[in-house]
Coordinates of C-alpha atoms in Angstrom, one line a residue:
M1 CA -2.0 11.3 25.9
S2 CA 1.0 9.8 27.7
D3 CA 3.4 7.5 25.8
S4 CA 2.2 4.5 27.7
A5 CA -1.4 5.3 27.0
A6 CA -0.6 5.8 23.3
R7 CA 1.1 2.4 23.2
D8 CA -1.8 0.7 25.0
R9 CA -4.3 2.3 22.5
D10 CA -2.1 1.3 19.5
A11 CA -1.9 -2.3 20.9
A12 CA -5.7 -2.5 21.3
E13 CA -6.3 -1.1 17.8
T14 CA -3.8 -3.6 16.3
E15 CA -5.4 -6.5 18.1
S16 CA -8.8 -5.5 16.8
A17 CA -7.7 -5.2 13.2
L18 CA -5.8 -8.5 13.3
S19 CA -8.5 -10.4 15.2
H20 CA -10.6 -11.1 12.1
P21 CA -10.2 -14.5 10.5
P22 CA -8.7 -14.5 7.1
V23 CA -11.2 -14.5 4.2
A24 CA -10.5 -16.8 1.3
P25 CA -10.5 -15.1 -2.1
D26 CA -12.9 -16.1 -4.9
A27 CA -9.9 -16.7 -7.2
S28 CA -6.2 -16.4 -7.2
A29 CA -3.8 -16.0 -10.1
A30 CA 0.0 -15.9 -10.5
Y31 CA 1.7 -13.0 -12.3
G32 CA 5.1 -14.6 -12.2
S33 CA 6.9 -17.8 -11.2
H34 CA 7.8 -16.9 -7.6
P35 CA 5.4 -18.1 -4.9
D36 CA 4.8 -14.5 -3.7
Q37 CA 3.9 -13.4 -7.2
V38 CA 0.2 -13.9 -6.8
V39 CA -3.0 -11.8 -6.8
D40 CA -6.2 -12.7 -4.8
F41 CA -9.5 -11.7 -6.3
Y42 CA -12.7 -10.9 -4.4
A43 CA -15.9 -10.5 -6.4
P44 CA -18.4 -7.8 -5.5
R45 CA -20.8 -9.4 -3.1
D46 CA -23.8 -7.8 -4.6
G47 CA -23.2 -9.6 -7.9
R48 CA -23.1 -6.4 -9.9
T49 CA -21.3 -6.3 -13.3
G50 CA -19.2 -3.4 -14.3
A51 CA -17.9 -3.0 -10.7
P52 CA -14.9 -0.7 -10.3
V53 CA -11.7 -2.3 -9.1
V54 CA -9.7 -1.6 -6.0
V55 CA -6.1 -2.9 -6.0
V56 CA -5.0 -3.5 -2.4
L57 CA -1.3 -3.4 -1.5
H58 CA -0.8 -4.6 2.0
G59 CA 1.6 -3.1 4.6
G60 CA 3.9 -4.6 7.1
A61 CA 7.1 -2.5 6.7
W62 CA 8.0 -4.5 3.5
R63 CA 9.0 -7.4 5.9
A64 CA 8.5 -11.0 5.1
P65 CA 6.3 -12.1 8.1
Y66 CA 3.6 -9.7 7.0
D67 CA 1.7 -11.0 4.0
R68 CA -1.7 -10.3 2.3
Q69 CA -3.6 -12.5 4.7
H70 CA -4.0 -9.7 7.3
V71 CA -5.8 -7.5 4.8
S72 CA -8.1 -10.2 3.5
P73 CA -10.9 -9.1 5.8
F74 CA -10.4 -5.5 4.5
A75 CA -10.6 -6.9 0.9
D76 CA -13.8 -8.7 1.8
F77 CA -15.2 -5.5 3.4
L78 CA -14.6 -3.7 0.1
A79 CA -16.2 -6.5 -1.9
R80 CA -19.2 -6.2 0.4
R81 CA -19.3 -2.5 -0.6
G82 CA -19.7 -3.4 -4.2
F83 CA -16.0 -3.3 -5.4
A84 CA -14.1 -5.9 -7.3
V85 CA -10.9 -6.3 -5.3
A86 CA -7.4 -7.4 -6.4
S87 CA -5.1 -8.0 -3.4
V88 CA -1.5 -8.2 -4.5
E89 CA 1.3 -10.2 -2.9
Y90 CA 4.9 -9.2 -3.5
R91 CA 8.3 -10.2 -2.4
R92 CA 9.4 -8.8 1.0
G93 CA 12.2 -8.9 3.4
S94 CA 15.2 -11.1 2.4
E95 CA 15.9 -14.7 1.6
I96 CA 19.2 -14.3 3.4
P97 CA 18.9 -15.3 7.1
Q98 CA 19.4 -12.4 9.4
Q99 CA 21.7 -12.3 12.4
R100 CA 20.2 -13.8 15.4
G101 CA 18.0 -11.2 17.2
S102 CA 18.1 -8.7 14.4
G103 CA 14.6 -9.4 13.1
P104 CA 13.4 -9.6 9.5
V105 CA 14.9 -7.0 7.1
A106 CA 12.6 -4.6 5.3
G107 CA 12.0 -5.0 1.6
R108 CA 14.0 -6.6 -1.2
W109 CA 15.7 -4.4 -3.8
P110 CA 14.8 -4.5 -6.7
E111 CA 12.4 -7.5 -6.3
T112 CA 9.7 -5.7 -4.3
F113 CA 9.4 -3.0 -7.1
D114 CA 9.8 -5.6 -9.8
D115 CA 6.7 -7.4 -8.4
V116 CA 4.5 -4.4 -8.0
A117 CA 5.2 -3.2 -11.5
A118 CA 4.6 -6.7 -12.9
A119 CA 1.4 -7.2 -11.0
M120 CA 0.0 -3.9 -12.2
D121 CA 1.0 -4.5 -15.8
A122 CA -0.6 -8.0 -15.7
L123 CA -3.8 -6.8 -14.0
P124 CA -6.0 -6.1 -17.0
A125 CA -5.5 -9.6 -18.4
L126 CA -5.9 -11.2 -15.0
L127 CA -9.1 -9.3 -14.4
A128 CA -10.5 -10.3 -17.7
R129 CA -9.9 -13.9 -16.9
E130 CA -10.6 -14.1 -13.2
L131 CA -13.2 -11.3 -12.6
P132 CA -15.0 -10.6 -15.9
Q133 CA -17.7 -8.7 -14.0
A134 CA -15.1 -6.0 -13.1
D135 CA -14.6 -2.8 -15.0
A136 CA -10.9 -2.6 -15.7
R137 CA -11.3 0.9 -17.0
R138 CA -12.1 2.1 -13.4
I139 CA -9.2 1.1 -11.2
V140 CA -8.3 2.7 -7.9
V141 CA -5.1 1.7 -6.0
T142 CA -5.0 1.7 -2.2
G143 CA -2.3 0.6 0.2
H144 CA -1.7 0.7 3.9
S145 CA 1.5 1.8 5.6
A146 CA 4.4 0.4 3.4
G147 CA 1.7 -0.7 1.0
G148 CA 0.7 3.0 0.8
Q149 CA 4.2 3.8 -0.4
L150 CA 3.8 1.1 -3.0
A151 CA 0.4 2.4 -4.1
L152 CA 1.8 5.9 -4.6
W153 CA 4.8 4.5 -6.4
A154 CA 2.5 2.5 -8.7
A155 CA 0.8 5.7 -9.8
A156 CA 4.1 7.5 -10.3
R157 CA 5.9 5.1 -12.7
H158 CA 5.7 7.5 -15.6
V159 CA 7.7 10.1 -13.6
L160 CA 10.5 7.7 -12.5
P161 CA 14.0 8.7 -13.6
A162 CA 14.9 8.0 -17.2
G163 CA 16.4 4.6 -17.6
S164 CA 14.4 3.1 -14.7
P165 CA 13.3 -0.5 -15.6
W166 CA 9.9 0.3 -14.1
R167 CA 9.3 3.6 -15.9
L168 CA 6.1 3.8 -18.0
P169 CA 6.0 6.0 -21.2
A170 CA 2.6 7.4 -20.1
P171 CA 0.6 7.7 -16.9
P172 CA -1.0 4.4 -15.8
S173 CA -4.7 4.0 -16.4
L174 CA -5.9 4.7 -12.9
R175 CA -8.9 6.6 -11.5
G176 CA -6.8 7.5 -8.5
V177 CA -4.9 6.5 -5.3
V178 CA -6.1 6.3 -1.7
A179 CA -3.0 5.9 0.5
L180 CA -3.6 4.8 4.0
A181 CA -1.1 6.1 6.6
P182 CA 1.6 5.7 3.9
I183 CA 5.3 5.8 4.3
A184 CA 5.2 8.5 1.8
D185 CA 8.1 10.8 2.5
F186 CA 11.4 8.9 3.1
T187 CA 13.3 11.8 4.6
T188 CA 10.7 12.3 7.3
A189 CA 10.3 8.6 7.9
V190 CA 14.0 8.2 8.4
E191 CA 14.1 11.1 10.8
L192 CA 11.3 9.6 12.8
D193 CA 12.7 6.0 12.6
V194 CA 9.4 4.8 11.2
C195 CA 9.0 1.0 11.6
S196 CA 12.4 0.6 13.3
G197 CA 14.5 1.8 10.4
A198 CA 12.5 0.1 7.7
V199 CA 13.3 2.7 5.0
G200 CA 17.0 2.5 5.5
Q201 CA 16.9 -1.3 5.5
F202 CA 14.9 -1.3 2.3
L203 CA 17.1 1.1 0.3
G204 CA 20.4 -0.1 1.8
R205 CA 23.6 1.6 3.0
E206 CA 24.3 5.3 2.5
E207 CA 25.5 5.2 -1.1
D208 CA 22.8 2.8 -2.1
F209 CA 20.2 4.9 -0.3
A210 CA 21.2 8.0 -2.3
A211 CA 21.1 6.2 -5.6
R212 CA 17.8 4.4 -5.0
A213 CA 15.7 7.0 -3.2
P214 CA 14.9 8.9 -6.5
H215 CA 13.4 5.6 -7.8
A216 CA 11.3 4.8 -4.7
D217 CA 10.4 7.8 -2.6
P218 CA 6.9 9.1 -3.4
A219 CA 7.8 12.5 -2.2
V220 CA 10.2 13.0 -5.0
L221 CA 8.0 11.3 -7.7
L222 CA 5.8 14.3 -8.2
P223 CA 3.7 15.6 -9.8
T224 CA 1.9 12.5 -11.1
G225 CA -1.3 14.1 -12.5
I226 CA -3.3 11.2 -10.9
A227 CA -6.0 12.0 -8.3
T228 CA -4.5 11.2 -4.9
T229 CA -5.9 11.2 -1.4
V230 CA -4.1 10.3 1.9
V231 CA -6.1 9.1 4.9
Q232 CA -4.2 9.4 8.1
G233 CA -5.1 8.9 11.8
T234 CA -3.9 11.8 14.1
T235 CA -2.9 9.4 16.9
D236 CA -0.9 7.0 14.6
I237 CA 2.4 6.2 16.4
D238 CA 3.5 3.7 13.8
V239 CA 3.6 6.0 10.8
P240 CA 3.0 9.5 12.3
Q241 CA 0.9 12.2 10.8
A242 CA 4.1 14.2 10.0
V243 CA 5.0 11.7 7.3
S244 CA 1.8 12.2 5.4
E245 CA 1.9 16.0 5.9
A246 CA 5.5 16.1 4.4
F247 CA 4.3 14.2 1.3
V248 CA 1.3 16.5 0.9
D249 CA 3.6 19.5 1.3
A250 CA 6.0 18.1 -1.3
A251 CA 3.1 17.6 -3.7
A252 CA 2.0 21.2 -3.3
K253 CA 5.5 22.5 -4.0
A254 CA 5.5 20.4 -7.2
G255 CA 2.2 22.0 -8.2
E256 CA -0.1 19.2 -7.3
T257 CA -3.0 19.1 -4.9
V258 CA -3.2 15.9 -2.8
G259 CA -6.2 15.4 -0.5
L260 CA -5.5 14.8 3.2
T261 CA -8.2 13.3 5.3
L262 CA -7.2 13.4 9.0
L263 CA -9.2 11.2 11.3
P264 CA -9.0 12.4 14.9
D265 CA -8.2 10.0 17.7
V266 CA -7.5 7.2 15.1
G267 CA -4.2 5.2 15.0
H268 CA -2.6 3.1 12.4
Y269 CA -4.7 -0.1 12.1
P270 CA -8.3 1.1 12.2
L271 CA -7.9 2.2 8.6
I272 CA -8.0 -1.5 7.5
D273 CA -10.2 -2.8 10.4
P274 CA -13.7 -3.6 9.1
A275 CA -15.0 -3.2 12.6
S276 CA -13.9 0.5 12.8
D277 CA -15.6 3.7 11.6
A278 CA -12.3 4.7 10.0
C279 CA -12.6 1.8 7.6
A280 CA -16.0 3.1 6.4
V281 CA -14.3 6.5 5.7
V282 CA -11.7 4.7 3.6
A283 CA -14.4 3.0 1.6
E284 CA -16.1 6.4 1.0
E285 CA -12.8 7.9 -0.2
L286 CA -12.5 5.0 -2.7
T287 CA -16.0 5.4 -3.8
Q288 CA -15.4 9.1 -4.6
L289 CA -12.6 8.2 -7.0
A290 CA -14.1 5.0 -8.4
W291 CA -17.6 6.0 -9.4

């Protein structure tokens, strides 16, 4: 496929995924005082009790313009498949205005990680209050793109470097992780300039990058001992297949097996597009871990 054809296909897939109107949650709850510290909850549409929980961490290169609204149709899709869903918002980008024409910066250090850690820690109590029909003993975390990185990170907090403020003393109580086209290997992502340099923006200048990467890069936070699957489209030009493969290879070198589901002729956005066959594959991967 030519570069222009690949770009046209990516644009069409993106338009399809983002064409669905936002779906309002059944409930929302704050896990902190900042406006972005909020979780949206979607009850299983079949009314079942004891439903497993899917935690959704949205993507968007950790940049402020992209919030959880664009994954609300995906959250509703999962609720219609019988899951209880918790869609997490977190602080992104920067409150400092960027130079004209530079665009929004990626991520906020350390606030982005502060928020994901706080949301995950607050989740059992929030579920008990907002979605009592959910089974908080069966939690699977999923995330798309930058959210895939955060999902993998959330499952790896017990292997963070000693002294990390986000480190857990024991593995989190998760059934597993399904990472969707995740920015899962920072070295490869930087080499490929994924999302226009988002990783470098997130971690900062060279000396900061070196100090922060061991606290953030899923490819070095291994092994986790938590069941992990990566779902990746083979024609993804936003977060290419090589990034997922590098993470899976790093896991293997660390003695851990990570599942890799490759979807032929699928790009970046169909994984969260309820109208696509790829989204049904994602739901099946979640089902395999949750039930």
